[in-house]
Every structure is written in C-alpha cells, then in structure tokens.
PDB file of C-alpha atoms in Angstrom:
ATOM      1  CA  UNK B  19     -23.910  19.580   8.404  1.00  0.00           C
ATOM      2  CA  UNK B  20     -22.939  21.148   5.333  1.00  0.00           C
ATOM      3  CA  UNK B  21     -20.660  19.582   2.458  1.00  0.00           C
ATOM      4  CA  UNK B  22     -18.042  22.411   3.372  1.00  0.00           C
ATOM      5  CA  UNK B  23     -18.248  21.639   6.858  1.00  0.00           C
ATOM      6  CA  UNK B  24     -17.627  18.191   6.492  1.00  0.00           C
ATOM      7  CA  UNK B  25     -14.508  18.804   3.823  1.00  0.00           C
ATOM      8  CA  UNK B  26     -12.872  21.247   6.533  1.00  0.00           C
ATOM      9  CA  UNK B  27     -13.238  18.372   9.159  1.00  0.00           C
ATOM     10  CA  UNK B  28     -11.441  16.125   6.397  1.00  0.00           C
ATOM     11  CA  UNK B  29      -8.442  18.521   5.761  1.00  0.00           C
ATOM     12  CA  UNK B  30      -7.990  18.390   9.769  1.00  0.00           C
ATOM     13  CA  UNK B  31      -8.059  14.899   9.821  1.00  0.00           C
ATOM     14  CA  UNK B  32      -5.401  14.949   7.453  1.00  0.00           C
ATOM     15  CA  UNK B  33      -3.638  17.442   8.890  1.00  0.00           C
ATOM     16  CA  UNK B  34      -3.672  15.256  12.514  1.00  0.00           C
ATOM     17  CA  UNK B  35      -2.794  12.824  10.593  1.00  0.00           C
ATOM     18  CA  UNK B  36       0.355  14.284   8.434  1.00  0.00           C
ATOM     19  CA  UNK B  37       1.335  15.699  11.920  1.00  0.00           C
ATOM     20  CA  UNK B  38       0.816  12.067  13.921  1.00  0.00           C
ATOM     21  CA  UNK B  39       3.066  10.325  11.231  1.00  0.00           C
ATOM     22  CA  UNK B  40       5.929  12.932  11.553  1.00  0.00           C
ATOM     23  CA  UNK B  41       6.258  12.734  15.543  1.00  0.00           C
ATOM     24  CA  UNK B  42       6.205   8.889  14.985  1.00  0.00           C
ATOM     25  CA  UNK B  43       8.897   8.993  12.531  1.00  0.00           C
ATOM     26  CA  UNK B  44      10.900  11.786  15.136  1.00  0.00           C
ATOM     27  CA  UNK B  45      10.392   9.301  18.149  1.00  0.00           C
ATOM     28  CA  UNK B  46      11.998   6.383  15.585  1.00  0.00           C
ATOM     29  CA  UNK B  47      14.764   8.325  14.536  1.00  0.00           C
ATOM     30  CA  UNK B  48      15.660   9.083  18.459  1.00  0.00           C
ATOM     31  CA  UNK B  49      15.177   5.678  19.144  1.00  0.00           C
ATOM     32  CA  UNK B  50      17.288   4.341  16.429  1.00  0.00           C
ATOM     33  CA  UNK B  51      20.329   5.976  17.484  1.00  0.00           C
ATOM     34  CA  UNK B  52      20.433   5.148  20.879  1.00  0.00           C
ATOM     35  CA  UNK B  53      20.218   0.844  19.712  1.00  0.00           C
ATOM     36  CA  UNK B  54      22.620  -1.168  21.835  1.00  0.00           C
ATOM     37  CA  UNK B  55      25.607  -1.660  20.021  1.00  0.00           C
ATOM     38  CA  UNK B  56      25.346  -5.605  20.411  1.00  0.00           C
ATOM     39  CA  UNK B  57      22.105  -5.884  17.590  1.00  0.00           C
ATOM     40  CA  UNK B  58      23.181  -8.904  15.082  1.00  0.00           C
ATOM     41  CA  UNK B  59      23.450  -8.020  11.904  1.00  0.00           C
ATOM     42  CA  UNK B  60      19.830  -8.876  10.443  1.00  0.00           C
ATOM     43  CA  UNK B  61      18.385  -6.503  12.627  1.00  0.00           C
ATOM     44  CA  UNK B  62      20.777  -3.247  12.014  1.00  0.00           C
ATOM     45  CA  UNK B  63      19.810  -3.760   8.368  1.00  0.00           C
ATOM     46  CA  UNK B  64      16.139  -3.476   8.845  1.00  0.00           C
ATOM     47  CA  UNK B  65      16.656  -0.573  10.995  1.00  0.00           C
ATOM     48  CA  UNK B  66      18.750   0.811   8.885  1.00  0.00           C
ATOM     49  CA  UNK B  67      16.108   0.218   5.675  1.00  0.00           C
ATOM     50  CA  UNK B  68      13.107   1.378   8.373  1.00  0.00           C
ATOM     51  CA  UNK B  69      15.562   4.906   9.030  1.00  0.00           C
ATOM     52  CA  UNK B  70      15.991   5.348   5.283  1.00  0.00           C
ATOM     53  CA  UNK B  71      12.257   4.871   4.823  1.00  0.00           C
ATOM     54  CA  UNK B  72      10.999   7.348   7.233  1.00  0.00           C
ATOM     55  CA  UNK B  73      13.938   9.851   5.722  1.00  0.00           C
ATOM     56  CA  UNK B  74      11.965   9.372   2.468  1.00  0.00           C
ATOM     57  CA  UNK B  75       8.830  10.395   3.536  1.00  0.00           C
ATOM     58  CA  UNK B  76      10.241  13.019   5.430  1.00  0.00           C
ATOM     59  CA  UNK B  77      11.464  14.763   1.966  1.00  0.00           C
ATOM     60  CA  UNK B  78       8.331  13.897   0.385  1.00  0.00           C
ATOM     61  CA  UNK B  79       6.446  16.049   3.171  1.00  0.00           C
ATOM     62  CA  UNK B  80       9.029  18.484   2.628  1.00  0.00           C
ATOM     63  CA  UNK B  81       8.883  18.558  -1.037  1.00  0.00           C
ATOM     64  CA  UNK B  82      13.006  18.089  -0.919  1.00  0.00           C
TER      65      UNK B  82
END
C-alpha cells in the first residue's frame, strides 16, 4: 500500500474516533440527567466535574 493510502486510512481512524468520543459524551450527558435524586454529595460533584469535562471538549471540537 501506498504512503497516501495508508494516511487516508489514518484520517478515518481519526475521524471514527472524533465521532466515537462525541456519542460517548451524548450517551453521558443523557445519563447524567436522569441520576436518582438520592446520590450523596461526593458523587454529584464528580458528575458534575465529569459533565463540565465532556462540555469542554465538546467546544474544543466545535472550535467555540
């Protein structure tokens, strides 16, 4: 295979990849507001730092 060939396969892979990582951060956002209202206190603050993370990276992919 040809060195172009194989850089087009990369830029896929990344693309999959790019693609894979929003969908995950989608199906964690869902998830996190639907939480049972009874979570102590330690574990709404990680899930609150884990919602603002994936927000981030959301407006980095965005270029916000």
């Amino acid at each position: 295979m040809s060195n172009l060939t194989f850089d087009k396969i990369e830029i896929e892979l990344q693309l999959m990849n790019v693609n894979l990582a929003e969908a995950n951060d989608i199906a964690m956002l869902t998830a996190f507001s639907s939480m049972p209202a009874d979570l102590d206190d330690v574990s709404r603050k990680a899930l609150r730092r884990l919602r603002d993370k994936m927000m981030e990276r959301a407006k980095t992919r965005a270029d916000i």
